[in-house]
Amino acid sequence: MDFSSFLTSLGTSFVLFLVLMFLFTWLSRRPGNHVVYYPNRILKGLEPYEGVRVTRNPFAWIREAVSSTEAEVIRFSGVDTAVYFVYLTTVVGILVLSGVILLPVLLPIAYTAPTVMKANETTSEGTFNELDKLSMGHVGEKSPRLWVFLAATYWVSFVTYYLLWKAYKHVSNLRAEALMSPEVKNEQFAVLVRDIPSLPQGQTRKEQVDSYFRAIYPDTYYRSMVVTDNKEVNKIYEELEGYRKNLARAEAIYAESKGTASPEGTRPTAKTGFLGLVGKKVDAIEYYDEKIRELIPKLESEQKATLKDKQQSAAVIFFNNRVTAAAASQSLHDTMVDNWTVIDAPEARQLLWTNLSKNFYERLIRQYLIYFIVFLTIFFYMIPIGLISALTTLANLKKLLPFLKPLLDQAIVRTVLGAYLPQLALIIFLALLPSFLLFLSKAEGIPSLSHAQRAASGKYFYFSVLNVFIGVTVAHSLFDTLKEIEKKPNSAVPLLAESLPGSATFFLTFVALKFFVGYGLELSRIVPLIIFHLKKKYLCKTEAEVKEAWSPGDLGYGTRFPNDMLILTIVLCYSVIAPIIILFGLLYFGLGWLVLRNQVLKVYVPSYESYGRMWPHMYNRIMASMVLYQLTMVGYLAAKKFFYTALLIPLPILSFLFVYFCTTKYYRFFQSTALDVACRELKETPNLEGVFRSFIPPSLSSEKGDEDQFEDALSQVSRSGSVV
């Protein structure tokens, strides 16, 4: 890509962002669009502009975002979201403090270096002549100026250590404040028990669990809920709910058909065959009503059978105070690690019920099998991403597809494709992966959605770094230096190190495209807006369907954070080699902070709350990127034949020591709730029956609102110890 293509990419992206921002300002003021731009506030019973000054200023959202407090973020979107903003703020701080020194110091030193650059040291294959002079590649081998770049590597590292230390302490305090809240949180009175041993003779699973925990906690044990195999009852429940939705829709259509011309209306019809597309045509309202009446007794019967005959080797245990629950979740209950495994219970909405009964050894085998599959995924994805990086250049496209040569020779086409094609191909390629990684994480036997999201996030991070950052760099270098490597295999490492700057422009454009266009689409919500209005006009007939159409979802930590970490890894690794990239990183994270601040206060609704448990994973990923950056600098300075490169060797060691110290000091509290936190007073006595009932799966909830239908399942124990 030449310099004009780079400026075209940057300028076009910026113009697109401005257009999308003005569209957001105009569209968000229209009352019919409020459910798309203010769903968080609407679901909390607030007016879209409540507490906000209405203005025509298109930049008013920026003022609102900047003036918002951390307490407001927690109130609207929870602690997990506040922790994500701690991450963004920390990264912005790292880049600001690094840039304050690196930009005014390194750029003049590199620019004034009396050196003629080698072809493989250019940041852009010899096309960005002025930009090349601002990079470390412009400094000659063995030059005394390399001392400054070595010192800059230390500066970036120590800035990162300091800000991460402060952030870890702050997040720990946020978690403590949330967990010691006087508000009743149901999950704080419960623990999750897995790996329950085989049944003793003459006992039911319910009796076994009750007797075991009542003996250990005689004064604070409340009751238990034995986990059951809900596959069949879930199937019936989902079918029943489907018919209820269809009935509501049919009634709405019938009511809509009544008018002055036809006061009787037209009763809707439905086909009884596959997916309602084939079969006998019947009156829809009567048909769905009949199906509902048939399924209700069938559901009740299956509920009884499930509760009585399909109990599994896991349970949720409830206590009458949260101190006991916190103590139980971090205590060893059996001499064998594969019996009576007790962990703190997540929120009921997070539980992955099908995973709870998987035993200790099954989970272990699944975990290693999934790791192996992820390894294969990462390894084999290196090939296509390398090909994408190498083949989506204009020169290679002309060779591979010669019939496109007349088109590619057009100045406008060449400029646009050169600016966008490789980056767009990479972004689309990456969009296909997250769902697969989440599926793999759930398959490990993980008990909660938030834990699965954290696991998927980690997999996606390592995939992104290995395939996008290292993969693109290596493929880029190999295509340029393959002949030399074939002649001298031992020279592969120094040749690749020397070629590191060659991918800088690719990543500069990649970052620019991501933050301007990506955050412009995020702010404007054009795609969700179009989908909502199409659904509302052509598909939605009931209020429930309309609400489902505008439901915003959550922030999407499982993919958003790894994408952010890819950008941070790129910026860190090139921060000293090509310091100008710091400005682009700062724009990405600074603009992200502003746009997402607006979105979490008005749009996104969290699907779970883990009270900041994502932070240790965020911290570890930042430190992994830091170590990669330090090793990159060791390799590049060595390629520059700088005699004192060995002075950087202590940095990776310091990083590992820093990780060990922070983990030792803080991590335990993110695994379990400290008893000092759990012992704080509540503002009201908890309704333990309500706590218990909040964990009952919807498919097992009684239609009658009482326990009468569960008598067969409860007849073996006393009512005081009753459970589903």
XYZ file of C-alpha atoms in Angstrom:
724
model
C 0.000 0.000 0.000
C 1.369 3.415 -0.927
C 1.033 6.546 1.160
C -1.951 7.898 -0.786
C -3.832 4.630 -0.206
C -3.113 4.837 3.510
C -4.382 8.418 3.687
C -7.428 7.412 1.640
C -8.177 4.612 4.089
C -7.780 6.884 7.086
C -9.657 9.824 5.628
C -12.542 7.759 4.290
C -12.886 5.969 7.618
C -12.998 9.290 9.470
C -15.625 10.722 7.105
C -17.702 7.564 7.509
C -17.507 7.940 11.284
C -18.710 11.550 11.103
C -21.598 10.570 8.796
C -22.602 7.736 11.122
C -22.347 10.013 14.165
C -24.672 12.617 12.605
C -27.037 9.815 11.609
C -27.042 8.654 15.228
C -27.857 12.170 16.441
C -30.779 12.489 14.018
C -32.175 8.959 14.313
C -31.929 8.684 18.108
C -34.244 11.712 18.569
C -37.113 10.148 16.645
C -39.625 8.648 19.142
C -40.121 5.531 17.019
C -36.415 4.708 17.379
C -36.109 5.167 21.143
C -36.350 1.430 21.806
C -33.233 0.923 19.666
C -31.161 3.753 21.146
C -32.388 3.749 24.793
C -33.503 0.170 25.637
C -31.506 0.023 28.868
C -33.249 3.098 30.254
C -36.673 1.990 29.002
C -36.354 -1.443 30.638
C -35.511 0.300 33.921
C -38.718 2.342 33.669
C -36.949 5.596 32.780
C -37.706 8.025 30.017
C -35.031 8.201 27.275
C -34.072 11.780 28.218
C -34.761 11.585 31.948
C -32.050 13.465 33.827
C -30.432 14.577 30.559
C -30.604 18.016 28.973
C -32.159 17.796 25.497
C -30.098 19.613 22.868
C -29.549 19.628 19.127
C -25.807 19.554 19.528
C -24.566 16.407 17.691
C -21.702 16.129 20.188
C -23.924 16.207 23.291
C -23.523 12.432 23.745
C -19.790 12.968 24.231
C -20.415 15.401 27.098
C -22.857 12.974 28.703
C -20.379 10.092 28.380
C -17.471 12.055 29.857
C -19.541 13.421 32.754
C -20.968 10.012 33.708
C -19.595 8.381 36.854
C -18.520 4.848 37.640
C -21.470 4.553 40.031
C -23.845 5.306 37.138
C -22.218 2.614 35.004
C -22.683 0.099 37.831
C -26.300 1.169 38.348
C -27.213 0.796 34.675
C -24.967 -2.067 33.548
C -23.380 -3.722 36.563
C -19.931 -4.284 38.024
C -18.649 -6.336 35.080
C -19.202 -3.377 32.767
C -17.483 -1.007 35.206
C -14.511 -3.389 35.272
C -14.362 -3.342 31.475
C -14.103 0.455 31.652
C -11.290 0.125 34.198
C -9.531 -1.931 31.532
C -10.141 0.729 28.851
C -9.045 3.535 31.174
C -5.892 1.640 32.122
C -4.964 1.020 28.490
C -5.565 4.670 27.605
C -3.326 5.629 30.549
C -0.573 3.270 29.357
C -0.676 4.719 25.859
C -0.811 8.353 27.034
C 2.113 8.020 29.453
C 4.079 5.999 26.909
C 3.326 8.424 24.086
C 4.258 11.488 26.131
C 7.842 10.214 26.202
C 8.143 8.024 23.116
C 6.662 10.377 20.508
C 8.704 13.538 21.232
C 11.881 11.575 21.992
C 12.004 8.601 19.614
C 10.566 10.243 16.492
C 13.277 12.979 16.200
C 16.005 10.458 17.031
C 14.801 8.081 14.325
C 14.142 10.823 11.768
C 17.560 12.456 12.114
C 19.519 9.195 12.057
C 22.166 9.397 9.281
C 21.259 6.060 7.719
C 20.094 4.702 4.394
C 17.426 2.104 5.176
C 17.575 -1.434 3.870
C 14.621 -2.571 1.799
C 13.528 -5.063 4.447
C 13.588 -2.479 7.234
C 10.924 -0.216 5.785
C 7.601 -0.105 7.584
C 5.803 -0.382 4.274
C 7.991 -2.107 1.695
C 9.651 1.131 0.597
C 6.526 3.146 -0.177
C 6.073 5.318 2.942
C 9.365 7.151 2.715
C 8.558 9.778 5.334
C 6.912 7.292 7.693
C 9.905 4.982 7.355
C 12.142 7.739 8.710
C 10.008 7.876 11.879
C 10.606 4.218 12.702
C 13.357 2.351 14.473
C 14.316 0.793 11.126
C 15.827 4.159 10.129
C 18.442 3.830 12.888
C 21.577 2.037 11.762
C 23.038 -1.146 13.173
C 25.173 -0.796 16.317
C 24.130 2.872 16.529
C 24.455 4.548 19.950
C 20.933 5.908 19.332
C 19.600 2.425 20.049
C 20.228 3.125 23.745
C 17.203 5.422 23.697
C 15.005 2.692 22.202
C 16.225 0.272 24.844
C 15.366 2.779 27.581
C 11.957 3.350 25.955
C 11.248 -0.374 26.222
C 11.818 -0.122 29.982
C 9.631 2.988 30.208
C 6.624 1.331 28.544
C 7.054 -1.743 30.750
C 7.195 0.159 34.042
C 4.268 2.408 33.079
C 2.243 -0.755 32.421
C 3.255 -2.336 35.745
C 2.284 0.771 37.698
C -1.115 1.289 36.072
C -2.011 -2.408 36.204
C -1.178 -2.492 39.905
C -3.502 0.435 40.547
C -6.212 -1.094 38.375
C -6.050 -4.490 40.113
C -6.436 -2.801 43.486
C -9.336 -0.663 42.239
C -11.219 -3.609 40.717
C -10.725 -5.601 43.918
C -12.369 -2.734 45.822
C -15.235 -2.582 43.308
C -15.869 -6.292 43.752
C -15.753 -5.985 47.548
C -18.211 -3.061 47.573
C -20.638 -4.983 45.360
C -20.480 -8.194 47.384
C -20.870 -6.443 50.761
C -23.921 -4.568 49.508
C -26.881 -4.642 51.933
C -29.111 -5.698 49.025
C -30.093 -9.383 49.034
C -28.387 -11.298 46.234
C -29.842 -14.774 45.944
C -26.665 -16.466 44.750
C -24.824 -15.382 47.918
C -26.958 -17.793 49.955
C -26.216 -20.808 47.775
C -23.371 -23.107 46.765
C -23.093 -25.549 43.899
C -22.191 -29.168 44.714
C -20.826 -31.525 42.056
C -19.310 -35.016 42.127
C -21.809 -36.384 44.669
C -20.790 -40.003 45.429
C -22.873 -43.054 44.542
C -26.086 -43.499 46.498
C -25.877 -45.439 49.788
C -28.271 -48.352 49.938
C -31.775 -47.358 51.016
C -31.318 -43.617 50.442
C -32.516 -41.284 47.713
C -30.257 -38.621 46.277
C -32.285 -35.990 48.115
C -31.877 -37.760 51.443
C -28.155 -38.287 50.831
C -27.535 -34.586 50.147
C -29.728 -33.352 53.026
C -28.154 -35.662 55.611
C -24.598 -34.845 54.501
C -24.894 -31.053 54.685
C -27.207 -30.988 57.689
C -24.532 -32.909 59.623
C -21.815 -30.389 58.678
C -23.922 -27.227 58.976
C -26.681 -28.115 61.482
C -27.621 -24.513 62.356
C -27.314 -22.747 59.005
C -28.369 -25.370 56.443
C -31.702 -24.467 54.828
C -32.482 -26.928 52.033
C -31.214 -28.437 48.815
C -32.197 -28.617 45.167
C -31.026 -31.779 43.462
C -30.115 -31.227 39.814
C -32.179 -33.328 37.418
C -31.959 -34.424 33.795
C -34.334 -31.897 32.243
C -33.965 -32.862 28.598
C -37.494 -34.223 28.124
C -39.262 -31.669 30.330
C -37.414 -28.836 28.579
C -38.579 -30.162 25.215
C -42.233 -30.187 26.334
C -41.890 -26.773 28.009
C -40.389 -25.184 24.897
C -43.130 -26.692 22.754
C -45.755 -25.335 25.159
C -44.199 -21.861 25.155
C -44.069 -21.957 21.371
C -47.804 -22.670 21.158
C -48.527 -19.887 23.670
C -46.612 -17.398 21.527
C -48.421 -18.639 18.425
C -51.767 -18.290 20.201
C -50.993 -14.719 21.262
C -49.924 -13.935 17.715
C -53.078 -15.474 16.216
C -55.299 -13.534 18.636
C -53.491 -10.304 17.745
C -53.971 -10.969 14.023
C -57.657 -11.707 14.602
C -58.147 -8.504 16.633
C -56.343 -6.514 13.940
C -58.648 -7.917 11.243
C -61.745 -6.478 12.931
C -62.781 -3.125 11.572
C -65.712 -1.058 10.389
C -65.801 -2.920 7.063
C -65.583 -6.333 8.746
C -66.662 -6.122 12.409
C -66.585 -9.907 12.741
C -63.005 -10.074 11.548
C -61.213 -12.949 9.839
C -60.053 -15.802 12.021
C -56.462 -16.791 11.184
C -55.658 -20.299 10.010
C -52.656 -22.575 10.475
C -51.375 -25.771 8.930
C -50.766 -28.719 11.242
C -47.782 -30.205 9.395
C -44.031 -29.570 9.397
C -43.171 -26.029 10.607
C -46.750 -24.983 9.810
C -45.945 -25.102 6.096
C -47.820 -28.277 5.136
C -50.750 -30.313 6.401
C -54.405 -29.718 7.109
C -55.538 -26.083 7.388
C -57.331 -25.382 10.705
C -58.535 -22.449 12.801
C -55.296 -21.188 14.393
C -56.777 -19.954 17.689
C -58.699 -23.154 18.362
C -55.773 -25.336 17.280
C -53.190 -23.608 19.491
C -55.590 -23.475 22.444
C -56.226 -27.203 22.124
C -52.494 -27.957 21.917
C -51.848 -25.903 25.063
C -54.560 -27.781 26.974
C -52.995 -31.071 25.851
C -49.456 -30.104 26.803
C -50.111 -28.688 30.308
C -50.995 -32.061 31.939
C -48.231 -33.703 29.907
C -45.751 -31.132 31.277
C -46.936 -31.645 34.870
C -46.599 -35.402 34.512
C -43.092 -35.107 33.081
C -42.134 -32.656 35.863
C -43.085 -35.240 38.490
C -41.212 -37.989 36.672
C -38.133 -35.784 36.272
C -38.053 -34.721 39.914
C -38.519 -38.254 41.183
C -36.607 -40.485 38.748
C -34.025 -38.309 36.987
C -31.985 -36.918 39.875
C -28.272 -36.505 39.125
C -25.000 -36.275 41.033
C -25.140 -32.480 41.546
C -27.170 -30.118 43.710
C -27.628 -26.505 44.742
C -27.387 -26.081 48.527
C -29.016 -23.162 50.337
C -28.013 -21.637 53.694
C -29.772 -19.112 55.881
C -26.809 -16.684 55.848
C -24.224 -15.713 53.289
C -21.200 -16.148 55.557
C -21.804 -19.885 55.749
C -22.327 -20.082 51.996
C -19.062 -18.195 51.385
C -17.186 -20.442 53.835
C -18.665 -23.622 52.356
C -17.725 -22.642 48.801
C -14.024 -22.499 49.660
C -13.818 -25.439 52.065
C -12.633 -28.994 51.480
C -15.606 -31.287 52.158
C -14.128 -34.683 51.404
C -10.753 -36.368 51.624
C -10.961 -37.219 47.930
C -10.814 -34.434 45.342
C -13.361 -36.182 43.118
C -16.096 -36.301 45.794
C -18.358 -33.510 47.063
C -16.827 -30.666 45.063
C -18.325 -27.432 46.407
C -18.053 -24.084 44.633
C -19.924 -20.804 44.986
C -23.160 -20.672 43.031
C -23.454 -18.285 40.092
C -26.662 -16.407 39.372
C -29.520 -18.753 38.497
C -29.764 -17.241 34.993
C -26.136 -18.197 34.350
C -26.321 -21.893 35.206
C -25.549 -24.332 32.406
C -27.727 -27.106 33.816
C -26.593 -29.810 31.406
C -22.982 -29.418 32.576
C -23.597 -29.667 36.321
C -23.785 -33.454 36.513
C -20.553 -34.094 34.607
C -18.130 -35.754 37.007
C -14.593 -34.731 37.891
C -12.770 -37.038 35.469
C -15.164 -36.383 32.597
C -14.578 -32.648 33.009
C -10.807 -33.211 33.074
C -10.836 -35.316 29.920
C -13.140 -32.855 28.162
C -10.887 -29.950 29.137
C -7.739 -31.491 27.647
C -9.620 -32.644 24.558
C -10.964 -29.121 23.994
C -7.478 -27.666 24.472
C -6.207 -30.035 21.794
C -9.014 -29.024 19.405
C -8.263 -25.342 20.055
C -4.577 -26.000 19.371
C -5.468 -27.608 16.032
C -7.816 -24.715 15.253
C -5.089 -22.157 15.922
C -2.479 -24.135 13.983
C -4.559 -24.765 10.877
C -5.982 -21.243 10.788
C -2.420 -19.950 10.405
C -2.434 -21.156 6.805
C -5.527 -19.315 5.487
C -4.751 -16.097 7.375
C -1.208 -16.155 6.050
C -2.588 -16.629 2.554
C -5.086 -13.807 3.045
C -2.313 -11.468 4.164
C -0.108 -12.386 1.230
C -2.636 -12.880 -1.556
C -4.925 -9.888 -1.055
C -2.286 -7.457 -2.267
C -2.896 -5.876 -5.668
C 0.244 -7.365 -7.164
C -0.674 -10.900 -6.169
C -4.288 -10.453 -7.278
C -3.048 -9.510 -10.753
C -0.932 -12.671 -10.864
C -3.650 -14.986 -9.560
C -6.581 -13.392 -11.433
C -5.066 -11.872 -14.595
C -8.499 -11.163 -16.096
C -8.962 -8.514 -13.354
C -5.836 -6.613 -14.437
C -7.712 -3.954 -16.513
C -10.006 -3.276 -13.567
C -7.192 -3.202 -11.019
C -5.218 -0.763 -13.157
C -7.936 1.860 -12.706
C -6.620 4.503 -10.302
C -9.789 4.704 -8.152
C -10.192 0.922 -7.926
C -6.503 0.461 -7.117
C -6.627 3.067 -4.344
C -9.789 1.728 -2.708
C -8.800 -1.946 -2.919
C -5.302 -1.200 -1.734
C -6.704 0.641 1.259
C -9.370 -1.832 2.324
C -9.113 -5.300 0.777
C -6.596 -7.054 3.077
C -8.097 -5.554 6.234
C -11.709 -6.328 5.289
C -10.819 -9.904 4.378
C -9.180 -10.371 7.761
C -12.050 -8.803 9.749
C -14.667 -10.955 7.984
C -12.544 -14.050 8.510
C -12.304 -13.416 12.261
C -16.070 -12.872 12.601
C -16.713 -16.560 11.938
C -14.848 -17.875 14.967
C -16.331 -16.689 18.333
C -19.448 -18.878 18.340
C -17.356 -21.976 17.741
C -15.016 -21.134 20.629
C -17.964 -20.506 22.989
C -19.404 -23.888 22.001
C -16.062 -25.542 22.803
C -15.860 -23.769 26.168
C -19.327 -24.944 27.168
C -18.365 -28.462 26.100
C -15.629 -28.475 28.773
C -18.298 -28.926 31.445
C -18.091 -25.362 32.762
C -21.019 -24.661 35.149
C -21.896 -21.037 34.296
C -22.317 -18.762 31.292
C -19.912 -16.093 32.593
C -17.206 -18.730 33.129
C -17.774 -20.074 29.608
C -17.515 -16.535 28.211
C -14.215 -16.029 30.048
C -12.865 -19.318 28.720
C -13.967 -18.520 25.161
C -12.452 -15.058 25.483
C -9.074 -16.555 26.419
C -9.151 -18.939 23.453
C -10.100 -16.129 21.106
C -7.295 -13.926 22.447
C -4.598 -16.520 21.815
C -6.089 -17.288 18.417
C -6.037 -13.589 17.495
C -2.489 -13.008 18.673
C -1.027 -16.164 17.131
C -2.898 -15.969 13.846
C -3.413 -12.283 13.205
C -0.411 -10.620 14.793
C 2.254 -13.316 14.538
C 0.638 -15.029 11.544
C 0.448 -11.880 9.420
C 3.971 -10.814 10.409
C 5.515 -14.217 9.713
C 3.649 -14.692 6.429
C 4.617 -11.197 5.356
C 8.260 -11.845 6.177
C 8.401 -15.316 4.693
C 7.070 -14.124 1.354
C 9.740 -11.421 1.250
C 12.730 -13.411 2.540
C 11.971 -17.020 1.575
C 14.893 -17.330 -0.819
C 17.373 -16.080 1.765
C 15.977 -18.448 4.401
C 16.271 -21.381 1.966
C 19.902 -20.530 1.341
C 20.693 -19.918 5.028
C 18.195 -21.712 7.329
C 20.054 -20.539 10.435
C 19.372 -16.925 9.476
C 15.574 -17.281 9.756
C 15.262 -15.617 13.175
C 17.336 -12.499 12.420
C 15.714 -12.154 9.004
C 12.221 -12.259 10.532
C 13.232 -9.847 13.275
C 14.552 -7.416 10.683
C 11.275 -7.731 8.766
C 9.041 -6.871 11.711
C 8.541 -3.251 10.616
C 7.304 -4.495 7.249
C 3.866 -5.241 8.684
C 3.525 -1.945 10.555
C 1.514 -0.234 7.821
C -0.846 -3.203 7.516
C -1.571 -2.959 11.228
C -1.823 0.838 11.148
C -4.570 0.554 8.539
C -6.169 -2.398 10.333
C -6.452 -0.359 13.547
C -7.714 2.746 11.703
C -10.425 0.778 9.895
C -11.471 -0.897 13.143
C -11.900 2.224 15.273
C -13.500 4.681 12.865
C -15.871 2.420 10.951
C -16.350 -0.093 13.755
C -17.242 2.441 16.433
C -19.248 4.497 13.939
C -21.486 1.502 13.277
C -21.606 0.767 17.013
C -22.793 4.275 17.843
C -25.275 4.659 14.985
C -26.791 1.150 15.419
C -27.848 1.278 11.778
C -28.003 -2.488 11.387
C -30.085 -3.161 14.571
C -32.350 -0.223 13.621
C -33.071 -1.595 10.145
C -33.635 -5.120 11.451
C -35.994 -3.840 14.156
C -38.162 -1.835 11.773
C -38.316 -4.683 9.243
C -39.359 -7.134 11.974
C -41.868 -4.692 13.441
C -43.478 -3.996 10.063
C -43.590 -7.498 8.606
C -43.181 -10.041 11.431
C -44.245 -8.683 14.837
C -47.903 -8.866 15.843
C -47.737 -8.866 19.657
C -46.061 -6.594 22.188
C -43.829 -9.515 23.260
C -42.622 -9.957 19.681
C -41.909 -6.235 19.344
C -39.968 -6.265 22.618
C -37.985 -9.281 21.465
C -37.217 -7.467 18.185
C -35.581 -4.504 19.953
C -33.925 -6.465 22.758
C -30.348 -5.114 22.674
C -28.363 -7.971 24.211
C -25.231 -7.417 26.290
C -21.834 -5.877 25.631
C -20.425 -9.182 24.339
C -17.300 -9.517 26.480
C -16.391 -12.864 24.891
C -15.518 -11.185 21.579
C -15.141 -7.498 22.401
C -12.306 -7.933 24.890
C -10.172 -10.259 22.700
C -10.569 -7.827 19.790
C -9.403 -5.007 22.053
C -6.488 -7.129 23.214
C -5.416 -7.802 19.633
C -5.203 -4.045 19.046
C -3.334 -3.535 22.328
C -0.878 -6.328 21.475
C -0.186 -4.776 18.077
C 0.250 -1.284 19.550
C 2.523 -2.475 22.361
C 4.744 -4.556 20.096
C 5.199 -1.694 17.622
C 5.216 1.126 20.198
C 9.005 1.444 20.133
C 9.666 0.105 16.634
C 7.162 2.530 15.011
C 6.007 4.932 17.777
C 3.461 6.654 15.516
C 1.191 3.624 16.064
C 0.613 4.825 19.650
C -1.561 7.652 18.273
C -3.769 5.163 16.451
C -4.003 2.947 19.517
C -4.959 5.953 21.609
C -7.661 6.911 19.108
C -9.019 3.347 19.110
C -9.280 3.008 22.881
C -10.206 6.631 23.552
C -12.997 6.610 20.981
C -14.053 3.177 22.234
C -14.304 4.533 25.776
C -16.591 7.372 24.618
C -18.851 5.325 22.338
C -19.209 2.368 24.684
C -19.830 4.637 27.673
C -22.863 5.928 25.803
C -23.939 2.401 24.864
C -23.747 0.860 28.348
C -25.696 3.751 29.876
C -28.459 3.687 27.259
C -28.376 0.537 25.145
C -26.845 -2.705 26.377
C -28.445 -4.811 29.104
C -26.106 -7.243 30.918
C -27.085 -10.905 30.627
C -25.215 -11.819 33.806
C -23.233 -10.357 36.713
C -20.022 -11.994 37.934
C -18.811 -9.039 40.050
C -15.597 -8.460 38.138
C -14.391 -12.023 37.764
C -13.256 -11.197 34.233
C -10.535 -8.880 35.525
C -7.822 -11.461 36.391
C -8.198 -12.803 32.853
C -7.914 -9.276 31.438
C -4.823 -8.693 33.550
C -3.163 -11.942 32.460
C -3.811 -11.196 28.784
C -2.313 -7.701 29.095
C 0.752 -9.189 30.732
C 1.006 -11.865 28.033
C 1.048 -9.066 25.459
C 3.641 -7.249 27.531
C 5.968 -10.275 27.545
C 5.496 -10.686 23.778
C 6.389 -6.993 23.345
C 9.519 -7.389 25.460
C 10.649 -10.484 23.549
C 9.969 -8.686 20.267
C 12.243 -5.851 21.335
C 14.965 -8.274 22.396
C 14.824 -9.913 18.958
C 14.733 -6.660 17.030
C 17.591 -5.032 18.933
C 19.604 -8.222 18.459
C 18.875 -8.031 14.724
C 20.265 -4.484 14.877
C 23.472 -6.021 16.301
C 23.211 -3.822 19.378
C 25.798 -5.111 21.823
C 23.783 -4.240 24.953
C 20.575 -6.035 23.921
C 21.101 -8.426 26.848
C 20.093 -5.592 29.192
C 16.480 -6.233 28.137
C 16.543 -9.839 29.326
C 15.532 -8.905 32.919
C 12.274 -7.376 31.632
C 10.414 -10.643 30.855
C 11.635 -11.985 34.206
C 10.273 -8.871 35.953
C 6.976 -9.365 34.146
C 6.612 -12.931 35.411
C 7.500 -11.811 38.934
C 4.928 -9.014 38.719
C 2.241 -11.481 37.581
C 3.168 -13.838 40.425
C 2.999 -11.054 43.008
C -0.342 -9.649 41.836
C -1.879 -13.095 41.510
C -0.721 -14.085 44.986
C -2.014 -10.876 46.532
C -5.355 -10.420 44.732
C -6.517 -13.452 42.758
C -7.914 -15.510 45.634
C -10.637 -12.913 46.269
C -11.765 -13.253 42.641
C -12.153 -16.991 43.127
C -14.119 -16.836 46.370
C -15.955 -14.299 48.492
C -13.967 -13.088 51.502
C -15.773 -13.795 54.777
C -15.099 -10.225 55.915
C -17.136 -9.081 52.916
C -19.898 -11.660 53.367
C -20.464 -10.851 57.057
C -21.813 -7.335 56.442
C -25.398 -6.704 57.517
C -28.313 -6.834 55.107
C -30.965 -4.140 55.105
C -33.717 -6.754 55.278
C -34.146 -10.384 56.257
C -33.856 -12.491 53.103
C -36.854 -14.453 51.904
C -35.169 -17.859 51.787
C -38.101 -19.460 50.006
C -37.786 -16.775 47.326
C -34.048 -17.399 47.135
C -34.714 -21.114 46.661
C -37.420 -20.620 44.039
C -35.254 -18.272 41.990
C -33.050 -21.277 41.121
C -35.883 -23.500 39.885
C -35.548 -23.937 36.090
C -38.546 -22.473 34.209
C -39.448 -25.912 32.845
C -39.882 -27.219 36.405
C -41.853 -24.276 37.794
C -45.393 -25.103 38.865
C -48.229 -23.730 36.733
C -50.350 -23.614 39.892
C -47.868 -21.517 41.833
C -47.549 -24.091 44.619
C -45.887 -27.438 45.289
C -48.978 -29.641 45.140
C -47.989 -31.211 41.869
C -44.623 -32.236 43.333
C -46.016 -34.332 46.188
C -44.700 -37.591 44.710
C -41.233 -36.109 44.411
C -41.296 -34.745 47.971
C -43.007 -37.570 49.779
C -39.678 -39.138 50.708
C -38.580 -36.133 52.801
C -40.129 -33.655 55.162
C -41.731 -30.484 53.878
C -39.079 -28.382 55.681
C -36.417 -29.995 53.597
C -38.443 -30.123 50.434
C -36.971 -29.285 47.099
C -37.513 -29.641 43.491
